[in-house]
Amino acid sequence: MAAADPRVIVALDFASAADALALAGRLDPKSCRVKVGKELYTAAGPALVEKLAGAGFGVFLDLKFHDIPRTVAAACAGAARLGAWMINVHALGGRAMMAAAREALAALPRAPRLTAVTVLTSMGAGDLADVGIAGTPEEAVLRLARLAQACGLDGVVCSPREAALLRRSCGASFLLVTPGIRPAAAARDDQNRVASPAAAVADGADYLVVGRPVTRAADPLAALGAINDEIAAAANRARR
Ligand code: C5P
């Protein structure tokens, strides 16, 4: 199913531009967006982001900026110049850093959506205690999402298991971007806190980051088509 505002963001987790472009060349920008993360960006650099954007893809540049405010502001402006559709920072960089990121994009004519990572989904309660973060992972996620919202960010990247809580707490227009998506028949790989595409949509996720269930599928286009169909059916049920 093609959509004008595709909700699947295919994570192009490849080690080279050639591998990423081989898959992207088979995908339709009307059916999905794509995500360039640290692995691919480190290998292929800004030229690949420009190339994907030039081919019509909405590109989520997932570099999770976390540095002093001036540096993050300059990095966000640079990412915007590459034509990214969405960029992100790490909420643990704090209020001044997120406000500087917001400010850096404010004057741009076609600014990307600006989101924040709250707590990495790989971290559990023990990991948070190790780094001195108080409360349960859910409490930390909610606290950081509210801070990101107060700083004017457009949304957060979160686990689909936290989507319902954040949707209730942060309102209808705050973007929720959820990795950890696994269709019923797909392997979990190294992901722990997973949800199906239908469950993520029912709980209020706006955009679903999907990597291996598409990129490593025997037929990536069929896998993406099935996920888009599942999302469309769940969105219809939610509207009723
Ligand atoms: O292959 P898979 O669907 O597990 O890929 C998920 C993608 O989402 C990867 O690119 C991973 O880096 C990213 N991600 C994640 N958990 C987060 C943030 C990003 O899995 N909390």
Tab-separated table of C-alpha atoms and ligand atoms in Angstrom:
chain	number	residue	atom	x	y	z
A	1	MET	CA	0.000	0.000	0.000
A	2	ALA	CA	1.454	3.390	-0.923
A	3	ALA	CA	0.750	6.379	1.301
A	4	ALA	CA	1.355	10.111	0.903
A	5	ASP	CA	2.814	10.237	4.413
A	6	PRO	CA	4.424	6.819	4.796
A	7	ARG	CA	4.690	5.728	8.430
A	8	VAL	CA	7.377	3.090	8.018
A	9	ILE	CA	10.969	4.294	8.254
A	10	VAL	CA	13.270	1.573	6.914
A	11	ALA	CA	16.533	1.512	8.906
A	12	LEU	CA	19.326	1.257	6.328
A	13	ASP	CA	21.752	-0.437	8.701
A	14	PHE	CA	24.413	-1.328	6.152
A	15	ALA	CA	28.198	-0.993	6.194
A	16	SER	CA	28.489	0.698	2.804
A	17	ALA	CA	26.732	3.190	0.549
A	18	ALA	CA	26.583	0.564	-2.199
A	19	ASP	CA	24.609	-1.892	-0.033
A	20	ALA	CA	22.258	0.861	1.194
A	21	LEU	CA	21.638	2.177	-2.321
A	22	ALA	CA	21.034	-1.340	-3.667
A	23	LEU	CA	18.054	-1.686	-1.318
A	24	ALA	CA	16.913	1.946	-1.598
A	25	GLY	CA	16.863	1.569	-5.379
A	26	ARG	CA	14.163	-1.077	-5.000
A	27	LEU	CA	12.055	0.940	-2.530
A	28	ASP	CA	9.401	3.504	-3.423
A	29	PRO	CA	9.627	6.808	-1.494
A	30	LYS	CA	5.805	6.823	-1.417
A	31	SER	CA	5.786	3.547	0.555
A	32	CYS	CA	8.448	4.273	3.175
A	33	ARG	CA	10.970	6.707	4.523
A	34	VAL	CA	14.552	5.660	5.276
A	35	LYS	CA	16.830	6.026	8.283
A	36	VAL	CA	20.568	6.652	8.139
A	37	GLY	CA	22.191	5.830	11.467
A	38	LYS	CA	25.683	5.963	12.879
A	39	GLU	CA	26.958	2.828	11.110
A	40	LEU	CA	26.013	3.914	7.599
A	41	TYR	CA	26.748	7.616	8.138
A	42	THR	CA	30.244	6.833	9.411
A	43	ALA	CA	30.895	4.720	6.319
A	44	ALA	CA	29.165	6.788	3.650
A	45	GLY	CA	28.960	10.363	4.973
A	46	PRO	CA	26.766	13.329	4.066
A	47	ALA	CA	26.794	12.624	0.325
A	48	LEU	CA	24.624	9.543	0.839
A	49	VAL	CA	22.039	11.539	2.812
A	50	GLU	CA	21.861	14.083	-0.013
A	51	LYS	CA	21.593	11.296	-2.571
A	52	LEU	CA	18.695	9.588	-0.766
A	53	ALA	CA	16.898	12.911	-0.239
A	54	GLY	CA	17.508	13.758	-3.903
A	55	ALA	CA	15.895	10.452	-4.891
A	56	GLY	CA	12.722	11.584	-3.115
A	57	PHE	CA	13.081	9.756	0.225
A	58	GLY	CA	12.224	11.338	3.538
A	59	VAL	CA	15.493	10.736	5.393
A	60	PHE	CA	15.631	10.346	9.169
A	61	LEU	CA	19.243	11.181	10.066
A	62	ASP	CA	19.584	9.274	13.355
A	63	LEU	CA	22.829	10.630	14.820
A	64	LYS	CA	21.501	11.317	18.355
A	65	PHE	CA	23.516	14.513	18.839
A	66	HIS	CA	24.704	14.937	22.455
A	67	ASP	CA	27.273	17.683	23.078
A	68	ILE	CA	27.509	21.264	24.296
A	69	PRO	CA	24.659	23.496	23.036
A	70	ARG	CA	26.664	25.411	20.420
A	71	THR	CA	28.083	22.261	18.865
A	72	VAL	CA	24.696	20.538	18.717
A	73	ALA	CA	23.060	23.651	17.248
A	74	ALA	CA	25.681	23.779	14.475
A	75	ALA	CA	25.362	20.026	13.819
A	76	CYS	CA	21.555	20.344	13.545
A	77	ALA	CA	21.882	23.202	11.062
A	78	GLY	CA	24.333	21.104	9.035
A	79	ALA	CA	21.988	18.103	9.049
A	80	ALA	CA	19.162	20.343	7.864
A	81	ARG	CA	21.303	21.547	4.951
A	82	LEU	CA	21.673	17.924	3.802
A	83	GLY	CA	17.912	17.805	3.222
A	84	ALA	CA	17.034	15.448	6.104
A	85	TRP	CA	13.315	15.087	6.863
A	86	MET	CA	13.909	14.277	10.542
A	87	ILE	CA	16.932	14.600	12.826
A	88	ASN	CA	17.448	13.834	16.500
A	89	VAL	CA	19.379	14.739	19.624
A	90	HIS	CA	19.759	12.897	22.930
A	91	ALA	CA	17.464	14.317	25.612
A	92	LEU	CA	20.133	13.681	28.272
A	93	GLY	CA	22.018	16.603	26.713
A	94	GLY	CA	19.578	18.736	28.706
A	95	ARG	CA	17.398	21.793	28.402
A	96	ALA	CA	19.951	24.294	27.067
A	97	MET	CA	21.180	21.846	24.418
A	98	MET	CA	17.681	20.995	23.184
A	99	ALA	CA	16.651	24.660	23.172
A	100	ALA	CA	19.757	25.507	21.122
A	101	ALA	CA	18.911	22.732	18.640
A	102	ARG	CA	15.365	24.064	18.293
A	103	GLU	CA	16.644	27.618	17.856
A	104	ALA	CA	19.133	26.544	15.153
A	105	LEU	CA	16.291	25.191	13.017
A	106	ALA	CA	13.775	27.955	13.729
A	107	ALA	CA	14.799	30.259	10.901
A	108	LEU	CA	15.170	27.600	8.193
A	109	PRO	CA	12.582	27.482	5.399
A	110	ARG	CA	12.356	23.652	5.261
A	111	ALA	CA	13.476	22.609	8.712
A	112	PRO	CA	13.531	18.902	9.496
A	113	ARG	CA	11.393	17.527	12.306
A	114	LEU	CA	13.447	17.561	15.502
A	115	THR	CA	13.073	14.620	17.885
A	116	ALA	CA	14.892	13.407	20.992
A	117	VAL	CA	15.978	9.991	22.192
A	118	THR	CA	14.881	9.665	25.820
A	119	VAL	CA	16.268	6.378	27.220
A	120	LEU	CA	17.869	3.891	24.830
A	121	THR	CA	15.623	0.828	24.579
A	122	SER	CA	18.674	-1.339	25.262
A	123	MET	CA	18.904	0.102	28.811
A	124	GLY	CA	17.107	-1.428	31.776
A	125	ALA	CA	16.587	-0.320	35.393
A	126	GLY	CA	20.089	-1.508	36.425
A	127	ASP	CA	21.767	0.437	33.613
A	128	LEU	CA	19.933	3.622	34.637
A	129	ALA	CA	20.991	3.162	38.274
A	130	ASP	CA	24.599	2.666	37.123
A	131	VAL	CA	24.615	6.115	35.518
A	132	GLY	CA	22.740	7.772	38.389
A	133	ILE	CA	19.328	8.191	36.772
A	134	ALA	CA	16.547	7.940	39.350
A	135	GLY	CA	13.266	6.050	38.961
A	136	THR	CA	12.045	3.344	36.626
A	137	PRO	CA	12.827	3.471	32.896
A	138	GLU	CA	9.197	4.546	32.279
A	139	GLU	CA	9.529	7.441	34.759
A	140	ALA	CA	12.799	8.545	33.168
A	141	VAL	CA	11.305	8.336	29.656
A	142	LEU	CA	8.281	10.411	30.676
A	143	ARG	CA	10.416	13.020	32.467
A	144	LEU	CA	12.726	13.408	29.463
A	145	ALA	CA	9.852	13.441	26.942
A	146	ARG	CA	8.188	16.261	28.883
A	147	LEU	CA	11.483	18.171	28.944
A	148	ALA	CA	11.880	17.697	25.180
A	149	GLN	CA	8.334	18.951	24.664
A	150	ALA	CA	8.966	21.974	26.925
A	151	CYS	CA	12.013	22.800	24.757
A	152	GLY	CA	9.807	22.871	21.665
A	153	LEU	CA	10.932	19.608	20.078
A	154	ASP	CA	8.505	17.905	17.722
A	155	GLY	CA	8.587	14.513	19.422
A	156	VAL	CA	10.656	11.634	20.762
A	157	VAL	CA	12.032	8.267	19.736
A	158	CYS	CA	10.678	5.690	22.195
A	159	SER	CA	9.915	2.018	22.683
A	160	PRO	CA	6.460	1.033	21.380
A	161	ARG	CA	5.789	-0.188	24.932
A	162	GLU	CA	5.951	3.452	26.104
A	163	ALA	CA	3.865	4.895	23.279
A	164	ALA	CA	0.485	4.747	25.056
A	165	LEU	CA	1.845	6.488	28.172
A	166	LEU	CA	3.526	9.232	26.133
A	167	ARG	CA	0.500	9.713	23.877
A	168	ARG	CA	-1.694	10.262	26.977
A	169	SER	CA	0.846	12.552	28.651
A	170	CYS	CA	2.174	14.611	25.743
A	171	GLY	CA	-0.937	15.067	23.606
A	172	ALA	CA	-2.022	14.212	20.077
A	173	SER	CA	0.443	16.275	18.071
A	174	PHE	CA	3.699	15.197	19.790
A	175	LEU	CA	5.471	12.826	17.384
A	176	LEU	CA	6.212	9.310	18.637
A	177	VAL	CA	8.788	7.410	16.595
A	178	THR	CA	9.138	3.753	17.602
A	179	PRO	CA	11.878	1.251	16.734
A	180	GLY	CA	11.619	-2.320	18.107
A	181	ILE	CA	8.909	-3.277	15.602
A	182	ARG	CA	8.445	-6.967	14.843
A	183	PRO	CA	5.606	-8.442	12.752
A	184	ALA	CA	4.169	-11.603	14.342
A	185	ALA	CA	6.245	-13.982	12.216
A	186	ALA	CA	9.560	-12.078	12.381
A	187	ALA	CA	12.584	-12.963	14.529
A	188	ARG	CA	13.251	-10.707	17.523
A	189	ASP	CA	17.000	-10.574	16.759
A	190	ASP	CA	18.684	-8.598	19.541
A	191	GLN	CA	15.599	-6.466	20.321
A	192	ASN	CA	13.907	-7.069	23.656
A	193	ARG	CA	10.921	-4.815	24.112
A	194	VAL	CA	9.224	-5.342	20.764
A	195	ALA	CA	5.671	-4.791	19.493
A	196	SER	CA	3.874	-5.586	16.257
A	197	PRO	CA	3.152	-2.809	13.746
A	198	ALA	CA	-0.572	-2.996	14.634
A	199	ALA	CA	0.075	-2.729	18.378
A	200	ALA	CA	2.446	0.243	17.931
A	201	VAL	CA	-0.152	2.102	15.846
A	202	ALA	CA	-2.971	1.244	18.277
A	203	ASP	CA	-0.861	2.678	21.123
A	204	GLY	CA	-0.327	5.949	19.275
A	205	ALA	CA	2.980	5.642	17.385
A	206	ASP	CA	3.213	8.028	14.401
A	207	TYR	CA	6.264	6.544	12.664
A	208	LEU	CA	7.609	2.993	12.921
A	209	VAL	CA	11.338	2.325	12.458
A	210	VAL	CA	11.774	-1.118	10.897
A	211	GLY	CA	15.170	-2.575	10.096
A	212	ARG	CA	15.885	-6.275	9.720
A	213	PRO	CA	12.278	-7.446	9.202
A	214	VAL	CA	12.522	-5.586	5.846
A	215	THR	CA	16.237	-5.323	5.049
A	216	ARG	CA	17.026	-8.991	5.754
A	217	ALA	CA	13.767	-10.411	4.372
A	218	ALA	CA	13.964	-12.789	1.417
A	219	ASP	CA	11.618	-10.368	-0.352
A	220	PRO	CA	12.020	-6.886	1.208
A	221	LEU	CA	9.249	-5.316	-0.916
A	222	ALA	CA	6.720	-7.976	0.096
A	223	ALA	CA	7.727	-7.614	3.759
A	224	LEU	CA	7.293	-3.827	3.585
A	225	GLY	CA	3.950	-4.197	1.782
A	226	ALA	CA	2.638	-6.529	4.487
A	227	ILE	CA	3.717	-4.097	7.239
A	228	ASN	CA	2.066	-1.163	5.433
A	229	ASP	CA	-1.146	-3.198	5.097
A	230	GLU	CA	-1.073	-4.076	8.804
A	231	ILE	CA	-0.570	-0.384	9.696
A	232	ALA	CA	-3.419	0.749	7.427
A	233	ALA	CA	-5.816	-1.805	8.964
A	234	ALA	CA	-4.829	-0.788	12.513
A	235	ALA	CA	-5.206	2.929	11.683
A	236	ASN	CA	-8.692	2.261	10.288
A	237	ARG	CA	-9.673	0.389	13.457
A	238	ALA	CA	-8.332	3.265	15.601
A	239	ARG	CA	-10.446	5.794	13.648
A	240	ARG	CA	-13.686	3.871	14.218
B	1	C5P	O1	16.643	-4.171	12.708
B	1	C5P	P1	15.796	-3.423	13.690
B	1	C5P	O2	14.344	-3.300	13.277
B	1	C5P	O3	15.951	-3.966	15.105
B	1	C5P	O4	16.400	-1.940	13.654
B	1	C5P	C1	15.987	-0.935	14.551
B	1	C5P	C2	16.695	0.348	14.243
B	1	C5P	O5	16.276	1.333	15.184
B	1	C5P	C3	18.209	0.288	14.323
B	1	C5P	O6	18.704	1.191	13.330
B	1	C5P	C4	18.528	0.817	15.706
B	1	C5P	O7	19.791	1.464	15.753
B	1	C5P	C5	17.413	1.835	15.884
B	1	C5P	N1	17.069	2.136	17.283
B	1	C5P	C6	16.653	1.171	18.184
B	1	C5P	N2	16.356	1.532	19.480
B	1	C5P	C7	16.450	2.812	19.868
B	1	C5P	C8	16.842	3.793	18.942
B	1	C5P	C9	17.142	3.417	17.648
B	1	C5P	O8	16.538	-0.003	17.840
B	1	C5P	N3	16.128	3.154	21.107
